[in-house]
PDB file of C-alpha atoms in Angstrom:
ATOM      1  CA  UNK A   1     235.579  96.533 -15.294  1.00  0.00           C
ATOM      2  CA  UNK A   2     236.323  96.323 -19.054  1.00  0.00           C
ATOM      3  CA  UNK A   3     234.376  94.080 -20.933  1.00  0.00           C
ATOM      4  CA  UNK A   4     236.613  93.581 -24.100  1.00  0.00           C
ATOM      5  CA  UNK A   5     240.445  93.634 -23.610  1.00  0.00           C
ATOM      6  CA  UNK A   6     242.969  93.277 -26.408  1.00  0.00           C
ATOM      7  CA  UNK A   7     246.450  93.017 -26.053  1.00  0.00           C
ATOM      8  CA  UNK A   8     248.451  93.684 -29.458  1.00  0.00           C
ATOM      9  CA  UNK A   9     251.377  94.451 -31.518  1.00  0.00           C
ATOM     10  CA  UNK A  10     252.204  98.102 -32.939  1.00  0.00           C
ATOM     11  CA  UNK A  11     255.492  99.644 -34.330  1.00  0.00           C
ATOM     12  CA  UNK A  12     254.805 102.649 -31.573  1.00  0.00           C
ATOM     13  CA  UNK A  13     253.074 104.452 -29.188  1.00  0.00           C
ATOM     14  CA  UNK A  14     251.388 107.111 -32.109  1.00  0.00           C
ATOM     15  CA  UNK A  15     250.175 103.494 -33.839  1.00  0.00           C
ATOM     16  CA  UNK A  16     249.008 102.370 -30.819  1.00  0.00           C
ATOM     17  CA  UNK A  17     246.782 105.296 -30.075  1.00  0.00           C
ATOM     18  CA  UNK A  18     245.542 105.598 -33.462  1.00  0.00           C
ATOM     19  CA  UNK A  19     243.254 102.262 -32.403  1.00  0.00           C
ATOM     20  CA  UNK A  20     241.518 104.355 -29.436  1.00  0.00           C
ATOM     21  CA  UNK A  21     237.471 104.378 -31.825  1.00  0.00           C
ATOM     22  CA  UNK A  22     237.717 101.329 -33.052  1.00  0.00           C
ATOM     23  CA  UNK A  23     240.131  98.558 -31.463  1.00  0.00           C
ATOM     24  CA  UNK A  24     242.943  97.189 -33.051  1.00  0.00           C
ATOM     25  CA  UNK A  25     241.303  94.803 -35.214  1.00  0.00           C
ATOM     26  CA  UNK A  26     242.642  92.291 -37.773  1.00  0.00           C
ATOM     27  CA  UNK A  27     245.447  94.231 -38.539  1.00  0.00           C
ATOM     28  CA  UNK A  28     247.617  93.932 -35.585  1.00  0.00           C
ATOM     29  CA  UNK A  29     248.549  90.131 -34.200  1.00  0.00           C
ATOM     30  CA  UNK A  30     246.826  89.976 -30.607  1.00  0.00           C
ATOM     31  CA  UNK A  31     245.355  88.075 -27.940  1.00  0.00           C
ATOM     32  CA  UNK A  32     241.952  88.954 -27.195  1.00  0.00           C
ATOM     33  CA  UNK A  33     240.274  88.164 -23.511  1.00  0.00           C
ATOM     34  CA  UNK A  34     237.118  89.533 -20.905  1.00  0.00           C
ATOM     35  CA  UNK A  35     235.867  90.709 -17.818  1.00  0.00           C
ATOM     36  CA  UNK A  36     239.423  92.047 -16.796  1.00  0.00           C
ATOM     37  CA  UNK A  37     241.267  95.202 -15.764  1.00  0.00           C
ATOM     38  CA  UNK A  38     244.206  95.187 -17.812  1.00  0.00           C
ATOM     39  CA  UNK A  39     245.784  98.332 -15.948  1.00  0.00           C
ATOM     40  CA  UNK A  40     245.987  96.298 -12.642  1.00  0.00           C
ATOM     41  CA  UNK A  41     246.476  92.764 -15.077  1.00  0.00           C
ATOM     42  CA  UNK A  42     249.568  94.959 -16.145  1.00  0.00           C
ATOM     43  CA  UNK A  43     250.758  96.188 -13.105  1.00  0.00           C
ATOM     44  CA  UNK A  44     250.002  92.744 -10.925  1.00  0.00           C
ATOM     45  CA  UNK A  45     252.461  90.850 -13.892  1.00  0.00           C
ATOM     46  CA  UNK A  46     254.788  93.340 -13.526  1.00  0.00           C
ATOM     47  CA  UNK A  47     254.646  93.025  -9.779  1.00  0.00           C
ATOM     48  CA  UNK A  48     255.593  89.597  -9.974  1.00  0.00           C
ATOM     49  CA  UNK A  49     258.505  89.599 -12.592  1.00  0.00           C
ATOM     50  CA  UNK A  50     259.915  92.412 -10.078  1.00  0.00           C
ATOM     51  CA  UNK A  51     258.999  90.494  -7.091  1.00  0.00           C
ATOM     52  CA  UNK A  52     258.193  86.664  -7.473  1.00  0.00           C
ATOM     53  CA  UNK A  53     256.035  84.556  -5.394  1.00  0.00           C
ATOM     54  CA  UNK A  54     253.056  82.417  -5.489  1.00  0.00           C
ATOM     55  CA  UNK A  55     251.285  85.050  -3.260  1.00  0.00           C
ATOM     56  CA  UNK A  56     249.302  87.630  -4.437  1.00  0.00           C
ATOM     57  CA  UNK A  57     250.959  90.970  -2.616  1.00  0.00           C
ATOM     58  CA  UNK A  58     248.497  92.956  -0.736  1.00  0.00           C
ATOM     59  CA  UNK A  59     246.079  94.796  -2.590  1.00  0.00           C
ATOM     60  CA  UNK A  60     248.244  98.330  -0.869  1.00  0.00           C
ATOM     61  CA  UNK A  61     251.355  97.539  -1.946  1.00  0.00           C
ATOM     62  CA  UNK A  62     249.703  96.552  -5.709  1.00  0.00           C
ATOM     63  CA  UNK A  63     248.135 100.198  -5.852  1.00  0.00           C
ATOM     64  CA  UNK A  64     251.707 101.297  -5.269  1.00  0.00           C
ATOM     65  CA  UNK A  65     253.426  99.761  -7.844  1.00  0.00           C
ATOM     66  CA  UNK A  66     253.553 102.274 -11.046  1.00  0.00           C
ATOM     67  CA  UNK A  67     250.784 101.248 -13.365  1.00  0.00           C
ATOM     68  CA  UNK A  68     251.023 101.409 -17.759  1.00  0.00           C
ATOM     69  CA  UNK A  69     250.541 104.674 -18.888  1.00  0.00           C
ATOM     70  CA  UNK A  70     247.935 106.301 -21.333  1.00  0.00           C
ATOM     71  CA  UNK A  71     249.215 106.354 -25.083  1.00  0.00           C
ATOM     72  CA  UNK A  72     245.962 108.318 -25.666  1.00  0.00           C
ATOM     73  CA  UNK A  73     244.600 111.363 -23.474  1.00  0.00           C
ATOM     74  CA  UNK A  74     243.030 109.522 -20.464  1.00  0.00           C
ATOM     75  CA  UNK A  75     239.625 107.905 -20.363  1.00  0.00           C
ATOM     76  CA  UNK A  76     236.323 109.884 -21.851  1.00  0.00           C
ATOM     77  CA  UNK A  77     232.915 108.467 -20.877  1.00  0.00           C
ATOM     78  CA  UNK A  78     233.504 106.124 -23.190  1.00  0.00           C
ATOM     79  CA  UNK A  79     235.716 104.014 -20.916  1.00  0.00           C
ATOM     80  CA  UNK A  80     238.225 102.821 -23.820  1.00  0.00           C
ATOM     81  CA  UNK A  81     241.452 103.038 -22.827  1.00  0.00           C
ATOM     82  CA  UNK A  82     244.880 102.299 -24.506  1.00  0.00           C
ATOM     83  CA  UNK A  83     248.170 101.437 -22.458  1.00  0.00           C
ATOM     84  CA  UNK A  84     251.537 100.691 -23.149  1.00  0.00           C
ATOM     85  CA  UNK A  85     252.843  97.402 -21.097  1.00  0.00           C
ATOM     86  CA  UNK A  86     256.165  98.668 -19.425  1.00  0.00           C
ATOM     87  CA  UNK A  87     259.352  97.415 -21.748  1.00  0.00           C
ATOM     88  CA  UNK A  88     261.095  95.656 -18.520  1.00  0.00           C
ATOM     89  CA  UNK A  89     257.817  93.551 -18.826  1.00  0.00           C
ATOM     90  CA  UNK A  90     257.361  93.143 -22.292  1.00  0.00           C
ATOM     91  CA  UNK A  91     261.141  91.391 -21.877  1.00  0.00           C
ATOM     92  CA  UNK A  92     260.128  89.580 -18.753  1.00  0.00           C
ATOM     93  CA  UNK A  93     257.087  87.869 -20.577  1.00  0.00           C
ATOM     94  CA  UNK A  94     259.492  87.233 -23.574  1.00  0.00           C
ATOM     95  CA  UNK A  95     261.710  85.150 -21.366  1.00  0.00           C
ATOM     96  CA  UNK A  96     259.439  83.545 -19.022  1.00  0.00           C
ATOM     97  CA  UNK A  97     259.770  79.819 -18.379  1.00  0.00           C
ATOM     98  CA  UNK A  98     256.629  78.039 -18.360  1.00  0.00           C
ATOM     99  CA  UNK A  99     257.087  77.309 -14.525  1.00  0.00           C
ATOM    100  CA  UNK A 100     256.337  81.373 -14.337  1.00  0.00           C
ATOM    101  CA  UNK A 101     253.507  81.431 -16.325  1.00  0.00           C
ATOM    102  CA  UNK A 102     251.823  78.640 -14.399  1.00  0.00           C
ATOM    103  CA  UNK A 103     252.979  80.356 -10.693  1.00  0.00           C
ATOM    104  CA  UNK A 104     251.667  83.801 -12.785  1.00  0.00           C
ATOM    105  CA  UNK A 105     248.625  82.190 -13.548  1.00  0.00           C
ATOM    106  CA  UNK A 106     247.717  80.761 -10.211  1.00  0.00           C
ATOM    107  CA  UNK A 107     248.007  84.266  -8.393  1.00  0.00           C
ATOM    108  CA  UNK A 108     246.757  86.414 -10.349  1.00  0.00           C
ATOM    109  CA  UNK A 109     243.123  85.243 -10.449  1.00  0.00           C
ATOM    110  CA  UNK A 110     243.433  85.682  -6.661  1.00  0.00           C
ATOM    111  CA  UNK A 111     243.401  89.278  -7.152  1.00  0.00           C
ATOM    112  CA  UNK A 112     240.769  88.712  -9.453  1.00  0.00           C
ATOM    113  CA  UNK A 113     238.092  86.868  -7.446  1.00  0.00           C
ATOM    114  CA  UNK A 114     238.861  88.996  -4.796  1.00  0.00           C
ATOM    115  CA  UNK A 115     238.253  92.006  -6.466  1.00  0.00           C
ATOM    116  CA  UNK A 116     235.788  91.103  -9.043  1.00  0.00           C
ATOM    117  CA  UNK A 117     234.078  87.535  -7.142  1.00  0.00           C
ATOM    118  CA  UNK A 118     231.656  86.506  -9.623  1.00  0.00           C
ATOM    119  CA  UNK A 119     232.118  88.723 -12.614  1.00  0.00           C
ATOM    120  CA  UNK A 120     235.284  87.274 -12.868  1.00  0.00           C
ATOM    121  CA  UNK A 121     236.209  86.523 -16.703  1.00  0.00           C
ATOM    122  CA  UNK A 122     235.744  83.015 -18.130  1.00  0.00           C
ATOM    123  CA  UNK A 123     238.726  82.893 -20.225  1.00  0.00           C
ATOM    124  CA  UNK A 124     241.639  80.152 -19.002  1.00  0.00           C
ATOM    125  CA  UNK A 125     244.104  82.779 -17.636  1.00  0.00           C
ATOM    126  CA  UNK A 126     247.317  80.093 -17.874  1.00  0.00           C
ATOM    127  CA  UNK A 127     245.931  80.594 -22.126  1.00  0.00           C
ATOM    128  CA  UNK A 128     245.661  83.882 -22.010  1.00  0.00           C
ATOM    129  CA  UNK A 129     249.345  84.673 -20.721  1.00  0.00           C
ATOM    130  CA  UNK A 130     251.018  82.379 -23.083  1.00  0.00           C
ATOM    131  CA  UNK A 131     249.138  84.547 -25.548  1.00  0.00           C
ATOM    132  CA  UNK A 132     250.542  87.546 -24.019  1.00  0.00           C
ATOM    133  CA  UNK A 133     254.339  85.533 -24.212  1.00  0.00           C
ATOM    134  CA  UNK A 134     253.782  85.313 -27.665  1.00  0.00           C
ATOM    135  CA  UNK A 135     253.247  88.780 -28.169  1.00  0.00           C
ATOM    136  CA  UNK A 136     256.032  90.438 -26.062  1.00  0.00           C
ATOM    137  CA  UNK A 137     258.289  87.861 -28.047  1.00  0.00           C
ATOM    138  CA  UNK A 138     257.834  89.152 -31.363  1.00  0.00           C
ATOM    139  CA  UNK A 139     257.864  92.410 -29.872  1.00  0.00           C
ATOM    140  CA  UNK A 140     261.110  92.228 -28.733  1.00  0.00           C
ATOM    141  CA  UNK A 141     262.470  90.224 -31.812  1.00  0.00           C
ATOM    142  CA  UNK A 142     260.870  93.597 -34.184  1.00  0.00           C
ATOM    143  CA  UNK A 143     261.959  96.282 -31.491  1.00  0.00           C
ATOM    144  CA  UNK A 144     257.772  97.132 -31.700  1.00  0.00           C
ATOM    145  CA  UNK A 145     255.734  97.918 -28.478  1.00  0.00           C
ATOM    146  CA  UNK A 146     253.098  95.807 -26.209  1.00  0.00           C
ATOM    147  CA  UNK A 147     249.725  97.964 -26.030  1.00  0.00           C
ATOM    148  CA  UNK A 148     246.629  96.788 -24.297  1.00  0.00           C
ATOM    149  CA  UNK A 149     243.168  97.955 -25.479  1.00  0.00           C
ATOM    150  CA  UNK A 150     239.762  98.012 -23.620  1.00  0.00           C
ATOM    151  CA  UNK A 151     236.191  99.427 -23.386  1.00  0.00           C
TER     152      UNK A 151
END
């Protein structure tokens, strides 16, 4: 499970990856959160702007859906990973209502305790996505990209 996840802003993929060592730090607007994996975050929010309902799909037909991809080589033993948020979902969160967020936000820590139980992160979820919202907003409005980063 990644420890420190990071979803940000960059102009393109070859910006995006150039934050791999370090994180993308003050310079890129983001919204920072824990104790999440924010390949299967991606894919379960994707999921449910494809597919809505206020039920988490079974975990089979989540690890069939077709997860971010890698702007950087794939993981080392490092664990950090960078991925690019899929653009039909960077224009789904840009247009969500809040009613969608809040259904979002009730499911997906489902998946979460279910996977993770305990270790689940701390951070208000409902917060986190409207952080998210923001984000694949003003990536639509500059024609940038939605990354995620984690270690």
């Amino acid at each position: 499970m990644a420890h420190d996840i990071v979803f940000f802003l960059a102009a393109d993929d070859e910006t995006a990856a150039a934050t791999r060592l370090w994180g993308p730090g003050e310079a890129f607007e983001s919204e920072t959160c824990r104790f999440i994996e924010p390949d299967s975050a991606i894919a379960e929010w994707d999921m449910y702007f494809e597919e809505p309902s206020a039920e988490a799909p079974p975990v089979e037909q989540l690890l069939e859906w077709a997860w971010p991809e890698w702007v950087t080589a794939p993981p080392l033993n490092d664990g950090v990973e960078v991925f690019a948020l899929p653009q039909r979902l960077t224009g789904a969160l840009a247009n969500a209502s809040s009613a969608e967020l809040e259904e979002l936000a009730g499911r997906w820590p489902t998946r979460v305790r279910s996977e993770d139980g305990d270790d689940m992160t701390d951070d208000d979820l409902l917060a986190v996505l409207q952080g998210v919202v923001r984000l694949a907003a003003s990536a639509v409005d500059t024609g940038g990209g939605l990354y995620s980063w984690s270690s």
